[in-house]
Tab-separated table of C-alpha atoms in Angstrom:
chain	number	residue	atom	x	y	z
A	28	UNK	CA	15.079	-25.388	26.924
A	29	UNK	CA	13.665	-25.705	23.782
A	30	UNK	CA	10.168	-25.537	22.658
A	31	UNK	CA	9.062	-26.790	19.575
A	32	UNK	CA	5.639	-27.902	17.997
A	33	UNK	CA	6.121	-30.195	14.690
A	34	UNK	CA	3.738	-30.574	11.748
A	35	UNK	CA	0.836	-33.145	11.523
A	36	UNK	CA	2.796	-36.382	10.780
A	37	UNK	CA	6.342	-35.075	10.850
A	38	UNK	CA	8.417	-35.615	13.889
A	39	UNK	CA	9.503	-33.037	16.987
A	40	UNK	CA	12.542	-35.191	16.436
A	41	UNK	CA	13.337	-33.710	12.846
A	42	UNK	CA	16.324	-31.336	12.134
A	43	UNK	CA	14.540	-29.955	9.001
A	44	UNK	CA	12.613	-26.487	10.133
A	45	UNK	CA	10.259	-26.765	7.333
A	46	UNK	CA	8.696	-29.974	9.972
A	47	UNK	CA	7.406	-27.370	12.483
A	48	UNK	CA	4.750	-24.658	12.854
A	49	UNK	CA	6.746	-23.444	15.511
A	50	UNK	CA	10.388	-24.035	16.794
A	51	UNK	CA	12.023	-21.329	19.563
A	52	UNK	CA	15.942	-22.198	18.049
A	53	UNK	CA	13.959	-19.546	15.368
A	54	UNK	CA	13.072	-16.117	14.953
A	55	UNK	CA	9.239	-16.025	13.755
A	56	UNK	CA	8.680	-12.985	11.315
A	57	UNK	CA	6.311	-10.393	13.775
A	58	UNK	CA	3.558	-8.050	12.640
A	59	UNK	CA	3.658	-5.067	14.222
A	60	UNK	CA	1.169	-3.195	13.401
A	61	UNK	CA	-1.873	-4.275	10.651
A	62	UNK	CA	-4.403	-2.087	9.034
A	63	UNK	CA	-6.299	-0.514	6.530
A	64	UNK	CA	-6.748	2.649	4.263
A	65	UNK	CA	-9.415	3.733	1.367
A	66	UNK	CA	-7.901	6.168	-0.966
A	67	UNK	CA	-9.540	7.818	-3.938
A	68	UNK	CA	-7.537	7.845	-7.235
A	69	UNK	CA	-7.567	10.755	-9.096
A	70	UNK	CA	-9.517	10.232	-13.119
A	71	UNK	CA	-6.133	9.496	-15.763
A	72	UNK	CA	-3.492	10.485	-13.441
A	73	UNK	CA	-0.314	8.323	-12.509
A	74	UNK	CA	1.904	8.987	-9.858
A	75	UNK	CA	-0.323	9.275	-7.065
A	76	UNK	CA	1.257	9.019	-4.046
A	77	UNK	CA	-0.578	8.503	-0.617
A	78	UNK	CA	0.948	8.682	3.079
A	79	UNK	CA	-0.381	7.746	6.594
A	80	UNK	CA	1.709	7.993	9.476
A	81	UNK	CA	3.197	4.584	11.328
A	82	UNK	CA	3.910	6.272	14.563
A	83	UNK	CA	6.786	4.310	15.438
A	84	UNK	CA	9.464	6.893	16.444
A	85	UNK	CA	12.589	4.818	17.360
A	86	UNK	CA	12.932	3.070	14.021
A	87	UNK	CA	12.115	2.475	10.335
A	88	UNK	CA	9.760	-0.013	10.300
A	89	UNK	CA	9.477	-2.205	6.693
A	90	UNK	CA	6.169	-2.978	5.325
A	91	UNK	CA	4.112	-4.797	3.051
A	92	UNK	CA	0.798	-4.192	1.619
A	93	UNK	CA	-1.990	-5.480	-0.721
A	94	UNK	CA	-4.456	-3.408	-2.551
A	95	UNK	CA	-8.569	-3.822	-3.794
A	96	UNK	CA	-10.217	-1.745	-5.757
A	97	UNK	CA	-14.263	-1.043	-5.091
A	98	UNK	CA	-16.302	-3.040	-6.927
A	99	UNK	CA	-13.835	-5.891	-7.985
A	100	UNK	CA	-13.082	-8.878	-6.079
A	101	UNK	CA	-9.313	-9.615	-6.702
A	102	UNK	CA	-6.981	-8.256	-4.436
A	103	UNK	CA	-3.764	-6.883	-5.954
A	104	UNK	CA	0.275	-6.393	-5.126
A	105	UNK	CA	2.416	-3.497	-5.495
A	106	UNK	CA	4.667	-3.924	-8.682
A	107	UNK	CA	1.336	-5.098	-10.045
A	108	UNK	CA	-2.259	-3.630	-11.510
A	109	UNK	CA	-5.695	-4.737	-10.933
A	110	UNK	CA	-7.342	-7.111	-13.355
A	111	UNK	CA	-10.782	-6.173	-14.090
A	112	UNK	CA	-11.454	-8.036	-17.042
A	113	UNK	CA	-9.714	-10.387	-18.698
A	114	UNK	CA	-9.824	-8.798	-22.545
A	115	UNK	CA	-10.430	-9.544	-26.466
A	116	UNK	CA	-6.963	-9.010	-26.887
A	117	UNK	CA	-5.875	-11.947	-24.846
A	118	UNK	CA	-4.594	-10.138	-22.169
A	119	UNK	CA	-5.717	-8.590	-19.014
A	120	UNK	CA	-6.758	-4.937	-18.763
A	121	UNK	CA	-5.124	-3.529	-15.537
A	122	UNK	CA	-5.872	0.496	-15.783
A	123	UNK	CA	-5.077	0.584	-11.744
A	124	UNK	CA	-1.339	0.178	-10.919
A	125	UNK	CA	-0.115	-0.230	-7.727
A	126	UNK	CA	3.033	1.114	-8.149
A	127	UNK	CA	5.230	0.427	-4.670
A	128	UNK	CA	5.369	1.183	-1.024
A	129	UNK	CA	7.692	2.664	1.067
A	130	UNK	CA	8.159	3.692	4.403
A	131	UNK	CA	9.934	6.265	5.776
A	132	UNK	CA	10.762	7.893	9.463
A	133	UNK	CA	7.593	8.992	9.955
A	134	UNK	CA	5.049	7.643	7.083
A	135	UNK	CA	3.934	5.034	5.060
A	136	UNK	CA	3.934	5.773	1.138
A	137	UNK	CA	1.069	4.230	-1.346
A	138	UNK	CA	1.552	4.726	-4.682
A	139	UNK	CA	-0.792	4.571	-7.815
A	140	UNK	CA	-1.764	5.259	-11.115
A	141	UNK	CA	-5.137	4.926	-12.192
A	142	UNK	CA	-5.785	5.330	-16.228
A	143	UNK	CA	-9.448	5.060	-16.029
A	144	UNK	CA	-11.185	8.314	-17.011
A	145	UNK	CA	-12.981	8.358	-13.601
A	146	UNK	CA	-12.057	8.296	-10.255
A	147	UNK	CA	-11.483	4.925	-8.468
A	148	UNK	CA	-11.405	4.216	-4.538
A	149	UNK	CA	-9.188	1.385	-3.508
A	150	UNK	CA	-8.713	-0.367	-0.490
A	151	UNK	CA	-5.224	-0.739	1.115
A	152	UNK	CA	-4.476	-3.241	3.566
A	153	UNK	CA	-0.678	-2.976	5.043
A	154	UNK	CA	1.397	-4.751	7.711
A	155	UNK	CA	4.403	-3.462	9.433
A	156	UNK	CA	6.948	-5.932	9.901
A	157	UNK	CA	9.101	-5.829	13.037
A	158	UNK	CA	12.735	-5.293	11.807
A	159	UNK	CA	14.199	-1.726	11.050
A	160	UNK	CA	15.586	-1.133	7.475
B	20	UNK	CA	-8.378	-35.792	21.186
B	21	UNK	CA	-6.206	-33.407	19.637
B	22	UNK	CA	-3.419	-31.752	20.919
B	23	UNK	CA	-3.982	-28.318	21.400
B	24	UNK	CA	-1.707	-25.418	22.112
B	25	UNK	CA	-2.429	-21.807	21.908
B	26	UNK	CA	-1.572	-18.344	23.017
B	27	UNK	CA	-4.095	-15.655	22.379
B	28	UNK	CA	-3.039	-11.915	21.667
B	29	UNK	CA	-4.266	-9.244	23.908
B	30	UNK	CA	-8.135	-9.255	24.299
B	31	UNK	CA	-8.566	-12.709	23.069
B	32	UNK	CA	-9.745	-15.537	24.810
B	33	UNK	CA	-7.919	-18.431	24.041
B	34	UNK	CA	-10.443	-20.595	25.826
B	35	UNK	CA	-12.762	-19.995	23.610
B	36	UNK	CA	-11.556	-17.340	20.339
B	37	UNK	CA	-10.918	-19.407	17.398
B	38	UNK	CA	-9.888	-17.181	14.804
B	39	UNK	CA	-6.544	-18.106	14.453
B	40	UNK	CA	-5.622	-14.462	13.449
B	41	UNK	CA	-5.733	-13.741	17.010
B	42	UNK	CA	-3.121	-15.801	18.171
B	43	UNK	CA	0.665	-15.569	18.739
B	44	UNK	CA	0.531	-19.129	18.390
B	45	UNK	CA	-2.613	-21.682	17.666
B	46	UNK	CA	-1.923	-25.480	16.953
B	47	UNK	CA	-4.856	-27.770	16.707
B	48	UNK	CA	-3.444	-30.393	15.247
B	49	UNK	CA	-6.154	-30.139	12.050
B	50	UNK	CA	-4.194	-27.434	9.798
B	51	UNK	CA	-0.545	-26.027	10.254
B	52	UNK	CA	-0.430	-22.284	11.278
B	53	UNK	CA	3.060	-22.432	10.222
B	54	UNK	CA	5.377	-19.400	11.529
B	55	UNK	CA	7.726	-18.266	9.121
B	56	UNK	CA	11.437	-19.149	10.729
B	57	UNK	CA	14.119	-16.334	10.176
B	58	UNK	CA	17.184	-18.003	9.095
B	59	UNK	CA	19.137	-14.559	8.118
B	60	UNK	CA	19.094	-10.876	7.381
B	61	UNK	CA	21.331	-7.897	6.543
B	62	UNK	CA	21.352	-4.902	5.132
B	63	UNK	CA	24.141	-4.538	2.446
B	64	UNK	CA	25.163	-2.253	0.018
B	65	UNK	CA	25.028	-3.184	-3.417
B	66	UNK	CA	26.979	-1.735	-6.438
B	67	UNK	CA	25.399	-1.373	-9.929
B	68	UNK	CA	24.679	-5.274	-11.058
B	69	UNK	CA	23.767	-8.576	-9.143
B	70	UNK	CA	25.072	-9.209	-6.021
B	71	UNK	CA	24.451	-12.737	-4.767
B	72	UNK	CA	23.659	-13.492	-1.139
B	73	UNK	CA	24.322	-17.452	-0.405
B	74	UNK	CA	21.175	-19.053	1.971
B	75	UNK	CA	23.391	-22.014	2.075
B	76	UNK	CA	19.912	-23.727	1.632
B	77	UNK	CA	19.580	-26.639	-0.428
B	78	UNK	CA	16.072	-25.315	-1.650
B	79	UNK	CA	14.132	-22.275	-3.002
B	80	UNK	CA	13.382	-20.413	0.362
B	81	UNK	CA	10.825	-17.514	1.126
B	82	UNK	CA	12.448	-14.237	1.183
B	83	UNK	CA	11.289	-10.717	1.549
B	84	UNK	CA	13.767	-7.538	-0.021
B	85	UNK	CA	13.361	-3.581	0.190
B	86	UNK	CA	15.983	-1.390	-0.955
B	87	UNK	CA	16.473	2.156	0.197
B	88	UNK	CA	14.929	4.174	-2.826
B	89	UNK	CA	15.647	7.645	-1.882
B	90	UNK	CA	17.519	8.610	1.876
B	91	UNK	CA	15.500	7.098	4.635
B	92	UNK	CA	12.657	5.919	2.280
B	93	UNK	CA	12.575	1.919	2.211
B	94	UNK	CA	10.616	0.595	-0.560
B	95	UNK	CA	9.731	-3.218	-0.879
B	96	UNK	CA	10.575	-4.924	-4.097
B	97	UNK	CA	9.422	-7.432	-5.768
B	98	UNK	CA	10.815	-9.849	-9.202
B	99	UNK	CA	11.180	-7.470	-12.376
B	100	UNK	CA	9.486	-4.326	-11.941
B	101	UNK	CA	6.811	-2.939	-14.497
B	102	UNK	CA	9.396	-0.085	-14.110
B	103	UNK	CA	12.203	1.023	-12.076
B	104	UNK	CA	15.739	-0.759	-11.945
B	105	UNK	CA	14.957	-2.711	-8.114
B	106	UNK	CA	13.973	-6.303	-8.182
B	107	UNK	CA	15.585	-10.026	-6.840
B	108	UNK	CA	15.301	-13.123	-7.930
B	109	UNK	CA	15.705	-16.355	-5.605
B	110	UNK	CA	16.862	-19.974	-6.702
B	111	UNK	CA	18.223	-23.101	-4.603
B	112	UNK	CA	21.050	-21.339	-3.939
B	113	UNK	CA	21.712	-17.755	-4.142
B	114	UNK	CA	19.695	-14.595	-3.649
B	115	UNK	CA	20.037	-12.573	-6.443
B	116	UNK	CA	19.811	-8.654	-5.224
B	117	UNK	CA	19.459	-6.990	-9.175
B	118	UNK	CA	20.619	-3.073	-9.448
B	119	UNK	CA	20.529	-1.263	-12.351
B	120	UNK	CA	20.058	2.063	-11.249
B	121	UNK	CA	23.767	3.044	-12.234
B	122	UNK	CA	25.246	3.831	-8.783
B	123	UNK	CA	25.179	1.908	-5.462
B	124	UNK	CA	22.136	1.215	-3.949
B	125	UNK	CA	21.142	-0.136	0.194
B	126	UNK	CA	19.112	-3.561	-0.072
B	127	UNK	CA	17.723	-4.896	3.095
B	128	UNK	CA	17.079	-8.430	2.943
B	129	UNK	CA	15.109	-11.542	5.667
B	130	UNK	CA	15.517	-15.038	4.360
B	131	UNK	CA	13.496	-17.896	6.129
B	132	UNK	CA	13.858	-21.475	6.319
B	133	UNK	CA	10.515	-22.179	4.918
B	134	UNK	CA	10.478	-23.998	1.838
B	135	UNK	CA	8.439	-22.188	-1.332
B	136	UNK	CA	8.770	-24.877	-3.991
């Protein structure tokens, strides 16, 4: 049996999966665990690296994550930096970097740099994804 | 009346919750909660260069790729890095796994069905 619900105005008839919101011929992507973590950057220091543990033992669980640094209101990648203010030089100025994330057996990995000359909290917000590496 | 068919996650109401983040599934037949469809994933090994995994879609489809950085350490990756040598690239036919690290590298990859252009 299948179950299957269709977008507004497309048909449950359709073989095109990009019709439905849901359709059970198809894995859905699961979260698997969702959450957040404040970390304080150290003043002008790159390759900060953070950890918090998953504790999922049987596997290596993937993840993906989003940062926000206190005080602004854009929310920010890894592979990307903040954007505080967008500058005279017709660019952006991004002194936080959010460099990647990882996970590992046991841990999740943040990592940063921050080039301000003070010390920066940021916000992480991550999701484990259901699949094993 | 709308249609309406949902399935609350533990400690939700479905009778009467309706914040759709705490749903499996919530259709109310006023906005799609679309759930991303899995159409394929692997894990494959992938020698200094592009190696090019087929979706045998004829359309730009969402993907998600990590590669194993170091032994047992999976880090996600993104288009062209601000540094590093890890990135993809998708198009209506081919992901695009990019390695230029110099030696063989493990990318784990999930394409879905769902259409991003």
């Amino acid at each position: 049996m299948i179950f299957k619900v269709a977008k507004i105005g497309k048909s449950a008839d359709s073989s095109d999966p990009n019709d439905f919101i849901f359709h059970s011929d198809y894995n859905t992507f699961k979260i698997i665990l969702e959450g957040t973590k404040t970390v304080t950057l150290l003043a002008s220091t790159a390759d900060q690296t953070f950890t918090e543990a998953h504790g999922i033992d049987s596997y290596i669980p993937i993840i993906s994550a989003f940062a926000k640094r206190d005080g602004v209101n854009q929310v920010f990648a890894p592979n990307g930096v903040d954007v505080e203010n967008y500058s005279s030089r017709g660019g952006f100025d991004g002194e936080i970097k959010f460099n990647y994330i990882a996970t590992n057996a046991t841990n999740m990995i943040f990592n940063f740099d921050n080039a301000k000359v003070t010390a920066v909290d940021v916000d992480i917000r991550y999701f484990l994804l259901e699949r094993a590496a | 009346m709308p249609q309406v068919a949902k399935i609350a996650t533990p400690g939700y109401n479905a009778l009467t919750d309706t914040d759709p983040d705490h749903f499996a599934l919530y259709v109310d037949q006023k906005v799609d909660y679309v759930l991303i469809k899995e159409k394929a994933s692997d894990t494959v090994n992938v020698p200094n260069g592009v190696t090019n995994i087929a979706h045998r879609l004829d359309y730009v489809p969402l993907c998600f790729v990590w590669a194993e950085q170091s032994s047992g350490v999976w880090r996600k990756l993104y288009g062209y890095p601000l540094d590093g040598n890890l990135y993809f690239e998708i198009n209506d036919t081919n992901l695009m796994l990019n390695n230029f690290s110099g030696s063989d590298v493990l990318f784990s990859y999930h394409i879905f069905y769902d259409n991003i252009t």
